[in-house]
Amino acid sequence: MDLDFTPQEQAFRADARAWLADHVPCRPLTSLETRQGFAEHRAWERTLCDGGWSAVSWPREYGGRGASLLEWLVFEEEYYAAGAPFRVSQNGIHLLAPTLLEHGTEEQRARILPAMASGETVWAQAWSEPEAGSDLASLRSAAVRTEGGWLLSGVKTWSSRAAFADRAFGLFRSHPGAARPHQGLTYAMFPLDADGVTVRPIGRLDGKPAFAELFLDGVFVPDADVIGEPGRGWQTAMSTAGSERGLTLRSPGRLAAAAGRLAALWRTAADPDDTALRDRVADAVIRARAYRLYGYAQACAGRLAAGAEASLTKVFWSELDLAVHETALDLLGPDGELAEGAWPDGYVFALAGPIYAGTNEIQRDIIAERLLGLPKGRRG
Amino acid sequence: MDLDFTPQEQAFRADARAWLADHVPCRPLTSLETRQGFAEHRAWERTLCDGGWSAVSWPREYGGRGASLLEWLVFEEEYYAAGAPFRVSQNGIHLLAPTLLEHGTEEQRARILPAMASGETVWAQAWSEPEAGSDLASLRSAAVRTEGGWLLSGVKTWSSRAAFADRAFGLFRSHPGAARPHQGLTYAMFPLDADGVTVRPIGRLDGKPAFAELFLDGVFVPDADVIGEPGRGWQTAMSTAGSERGLTLRSPGRLAAAAGRLAALWRTAADPDDTALRDRVADAVIRARAYRLYGYAQACAGRLAAGAEASLTKVFWSELDLAVHETALDLLGPDGELAEGAWPDGYVFALAGPIYAGTNEIQRDIIAERLLGLPKGRRG
Amino acid sequence: MRFLPDAEQTAFGRNLDRMFAAADTPSAVRAWARGEHGPGRELWARVAGAGVFGLAVPEAHGGSGLLPVELGVAFVELGRHAAPGPLVETVAAAVLLGRFAGDGLAGAWLPRICTGQVMASLAMPCGGPYALDADAADAVLVVSGDPADDLHLARDCDPVQASLDPARRLARPRDGELLATGPGVREAACCAADWAAFATAAQALGVGLALLDRTVGYARQRTQFGVPIGSFQAVKHRLADVLIGLEFARPLLHGAAVALAGRAPEASAEVAAAKVAACEAAYAAARTALQVHGAVGYTAEYDLSLWIGKARALRGAWGTPAECRAKVLHK
Amino acid sequence: MRFLPDAEQTAFGRNLDRMFAAADTPSAVRAWARGEHGPGRELWARVAGAGVFGLAVPEAHGGSGLLPVELGVAFVELGRHAAPGPLVETVAAAVLLGRFAGDGLAGAWLPRICTGQVMASLAMPCGGPYALDADAADAVLVVSGDPADDLHLARDCDPVQASLDPARRLARPRDGELLATGPGVREAACCAADWAAFATAAQALGVGLALLDRTVGYARQRTQFGVPIGSFQAVKHRLADVLIGLEFARPLLHGAAVALAGRAPEASAEVAAAKVAACEAAYAAARTALQVHGAVGYTAEYDLSLWIGKARALRGAWGTPAECRAKVLHK
């Protein structure tokens, strides 16, 4: 057993570090949940893409650099350690792209992925509906067959990034007579400025429009913008869901950087004899280290925790992220109440972690039923 | 609003304190979960009774001193602050006696209560069965009608104190055709040395026989030893259950004394700058204080948390008791691993708190459904 | 012993509850968060009219004498309705100034605090460097120096900064006119700090109760997987724990009120115990409320957000949990 | 990078697992707890025969060289089966003595540790004043002095005392023959302490895994209210949390093994991180196991108790959680 990187991996790390040192903006960008910040982050995606670092794990033909899982983990470590901006293209790169790579057509991949990598097209997810949150399979938005495509109608909500994004992807009920709620759904992509789309931005706790409600009224989607087989959208989407919850959405590198910043803050701002704070900081460092090593083990096993195992990861990183930020606010004392700054911004962001991508309650049900083999309860 | 005691209450406290100062054994008794310790504790009950302090809240005619709820709280404070022994008669005094006082006949009260107060008769509870723990209503032990009484058969288990006690009380299925599992039960009392009773002591985690399994084979119980109406034992028992969970089983005074000893241990044995330990000790002190004041409020309202409110109390004291003892073991360092002594003994005892008298999971269901009005789940 | 609110105290709380419910308080809070103080100021006048500020002012200066029990009852309701403004700070300022009764200061300010004409903010070393809602306040008092012996009327303040509770805006005051100095200031400031912590604890309890109420209501009606989410055991148990936390914070609050009323030497410790218990219970209520509501609870437009941010802010205001725990043991 | 046990390591663990399963380990544990060491000693010989102790002994002295990865694999199984005896202490003693290779001590003891002839216990200042199972051990080593420069062979010990894990009996050793002295002892003791903490962490992980396995099995078959209790969400979520804790402790354990193998300067901190994570996860597993089993889990006669007490004891052994956390940050 070892933790050694190959010369190639070391070179990859050195390249990433050098490029980031040259290109990461010295001042933090404006919050990406604002119009101006969104534009700044989009421009940063362009810069990343020009350097070839926007989607390192994709094949080169789509704008990636064919990095291995381990290299991707290394990149994420370097990226967040360098204090680089959060990724406005995250939803596309980590949720939509894996689905396209697995289920999309060659035409779709060639058309969609390079524009996603460059930030030219920023994607929003459109899963939830007012009556379908945790119980996603109960969604009602409809896709009605029309010539050469589908007409989408209904309401989607909690659509992250949709206030300023270009396009969205989601599931729609196309075959309403299906025997089970998970059947008869179609996975479709659509522009947010299309005819029939109304975008109502929604402010998160601090008022920043981090998501939006989407009203769809006969929005035309050509067949070319359906992923996988119509009516089998749930199966198509599940690979995306596993990817969302697993390591990719919040990488070990991202959490390690957060815990590292916390430890640095503790060293400079805290009373070193305050063991209560010390214990919380140490736990954050330990858990971030655990997550990093867990990622290596997954990469060595040739898989990034998918399926039910992704649920373990989701609960772990979302609780760790919140603990890191709660500890930081406590460390900051009276300044911890102020709204502006990376820590409070990250705190508000982290508060949503146990909710999105499937609530942690749902994840624990999945862990208990699928990994531990406990009998299914009433859910579902 | 005030926290003032009347001159009468102050005199009551002074009397109790003076008597305890004169009588509490200077060396701790042997653990009551051993044969020798049981005998020592029984003798202590006799001493308590002779002083008139065994069951202060009972009417004088049965060996009590007609104390008010508030006086009872005061007595418990003084009792545990004086370091007096745990009460081997607890099951009888706090579980059976309230039921007898509410549902028993005058003959039963006169016959049973004074002997209970003096420790002449020590009572064990016999609720649970191998297949009926949390789901108590599913119990199967039978009471079959015979001339002048009932014949009990079946298995009871987790019967606290039964390894060394004299008599037991419990519920038996007397009318097997009842429409619902809570119906058709009879509340009966029986001697543990009766024909047909086999007592198998069971060791708790540290091996001490804190409870027993009771095998009953046609044990005769005369009608005089049935409490309330045959077939309505569940209703009769429920007053006991509320009393068990509420303030009476683990009084505020008892928890206050434990938290006080923890604070004293902390002052003498801990690094005062270790804020992590300090916070845990402070929380124990705060929670014990909250429980004490909560008890005063209940007494002022003229009731000791009964019914669903007792569930709040049960969860609170059981978690507090465990936190106090876990903190103490951590404070003791390497000595915290040793099995002998008041702290480890109390720790093993506290571990059972979230389980007995209805698991804390059941209590939280009750709180959610009856106090918060959330819809009933699948339980029951 | 009568360790329960009496009928009059209960009625006082109920009337405040009704007053806020009728006043469209959430709109006033949202306006306040935008820096529009008109509706909040109207609410303030009604709070004053109900006699709330007078509960921290001696009778000689137009108040009802210091009545912490009633003040606690009032602040639970202020928290329950997420009322905006430097309510705690005005009370603490009143207590501080009341300690100078006899000299001109108290006479100049206290009657106008009682009537609601003067909304005061206050910064003291034990509360951190910021004054709450300094832009809205008519007077910002500052206790400073080392030892903290000087009482200033702030000349002006740095620009207000947004906080995690949008209705709380913080500004660093600059010293201005010296109103008083000496150990008497320090002693009065300590007393005022206890009252500030006490009022904050009461407010937090109210915040927690409101969060629990709303979340229970939501869990009863919100359906997923074909059943109300309140029938899921995970939801039930979290809400049960919230109730336990709040129910056992309440007697500590009452105990602190009794100690303050009796000027008991252990009042500081009793207040600290109530503060940490009420604030931790309210923060747990906020985290649970957010989790049970899911995304809708995370939105600014849904009223729940008015309480969620406040629970976090009150936890640190006028004594962090760590400071309170230290006080409990070192009394 | 190959950050996973290889096939051989996995097979080694599986074989140990089978060996313990076939050996009626619970009976040996219960006998051990009564002070009857025969069956435990037989088990010890088989552990030695499988080469476990040799994993902490240089080849020159009959071992396989220091192989922490394999040692970790073995100790997970030792924990999974609640194997009795001073396993950790014997490994630590071997590491300590191995550092004196060349002088006679290592040659005298290490070969016999490898073969299982010598069961060693060990007390060092960093591990507290007690030697585990001193009554069963063939040799009790003591590091003492200030600074801790002296290595003694204990002359005898105070009577053994029962601990919260009935299979762990503690005694305070008395200094005897001085075997070695000087800074070399201190340095070797530090190294041995890391290995002790590492082996304890691995053992704790195994304890936690066994507790989870048994509790999941129980929750599947135990019926209350007409359904398996494992279908209750409260039970599910607690068990899910236990799995999360154990699954994320495992990579820390592997990371610590790699650091020890490479004699990395940060090995102490890596071991400390693994220790606190594995021990806290195991203790949480024990609390959950007890709660889910209810009364039956609280009885000594039910085998679950063999692991419940051990989880508590290992948490404090060879580095408390607080000490480990301090080490993680001050590395």
Coordinates of N, CA and C in Angstrom, one line a residue, chain B residues 6 8 10 30 81 89 124 128 145 151 173 189-190 193 208 228 232 245 247 270 290 302 325 345 362 370:
Chain B
T6 N -41.7 28.6 51.4 CA -42.4 29.0 52.6 C -41.6 28.6 53.8
Q8 N -42.6 26.8 56.1 CA -42.9 25.3 56.3 C -41.9 24.5 55.4
Q10 N -39.1 25.5 54.2 CA -37.7 25.6 54.7 C -37.5 24.7 55.9
T30 N -22.3 -1.2 49.4 CA -22.0 -2.1 48.3 C -23.1 -1.9 47.2
A81 N -27.9 15.2 47.6 CA -26.8 16.1 47.9 C -26.1 15.5 49.1
S89 N -35.9 0.4 46.7 CA -37.4 0.3 46.7 C -38.0 1.2 45.6
A124 N -40.1 -5.8 42.3 CA -39.6 -5.8 41.0 C -40.7 -5.5 40.0
S128 N -41.7 -6.2 30.6 CA -41.2 -6.7 29.3 C -41.3 -8.2 29.2
R145 N -58.3 -17.5 34.4 CA -59.2 -17.5 35.5 C -59.3 -18.8 36.3
L151 N -54.3 -17.7 37.3 CA -53.1 -18.5 37.2 C -52.2 -17.8 36.2
R173 N -52.1 -11.2 29.9 CA -53.2 -11.3 29.0 C -54.3 -12.2 29.6
M189 N -50.1 -8.8 40.9 CA -48.9 -8.8 41.8 C -48.7 -10.2 42.2
F190 N -47.4 -10.6 42.4 CA -47.2 -12.0 42.8 C -45.8 -12.1 43.5
D193 N -41.1 -15.9 45.2 CA -40.8 -17.2 45.7 C -42.0 -18.1 45.7
K208 N -23.1 -7.6 36.9 CA -23.9 -7.5 38.1 C -25.4 -7.9 37.8
G228 N -57.1 -2.9 40.1 CA -58.1 -2.4 39.1 C -58.9 -3.5 38.6
R232 N -58.7 -4.6 32.2 CA -58.4 -3.2 32.0 C -57.0 -2.8 32.5
R245 N -41.6 7.5 33.7 CA -40.8 8.3 32.8 C -40.5 9.7 33.3
L247 N -40.7 12.9 36.3 CA -39.7 13.4 37.2 C -39.4 12.4 38.3
A270 N -9.2 18.5 37.0 CA -9.1 18.9 35.6 C -8.2 20.1 35.4
A290 N -31.5 23.4 34.8 CA -32.8 23.5 34.0 C -33.8 22.5 34.5
G302 N -48.9 22.3 39.9 CA -49.7 21.3 40.5 C -49.6 19.9 39.9
H325 N -21.9 11.3 33.2 CA -21.0 10.2 33.5 C -19.9 10.0 32.4
D345 N -19.6 2.8 37.9 CA -20.9 2.2 38.2 C -22.0 3.0 37.7
I362 N -39.1 5.7 21.4 CA -40.5 5.7 21.6 C -41.0 7.0 22.2
R370 N -48.0 13.4 20.2 CA -49.0 13.9 21.2 C -48.8 15.3 21.6

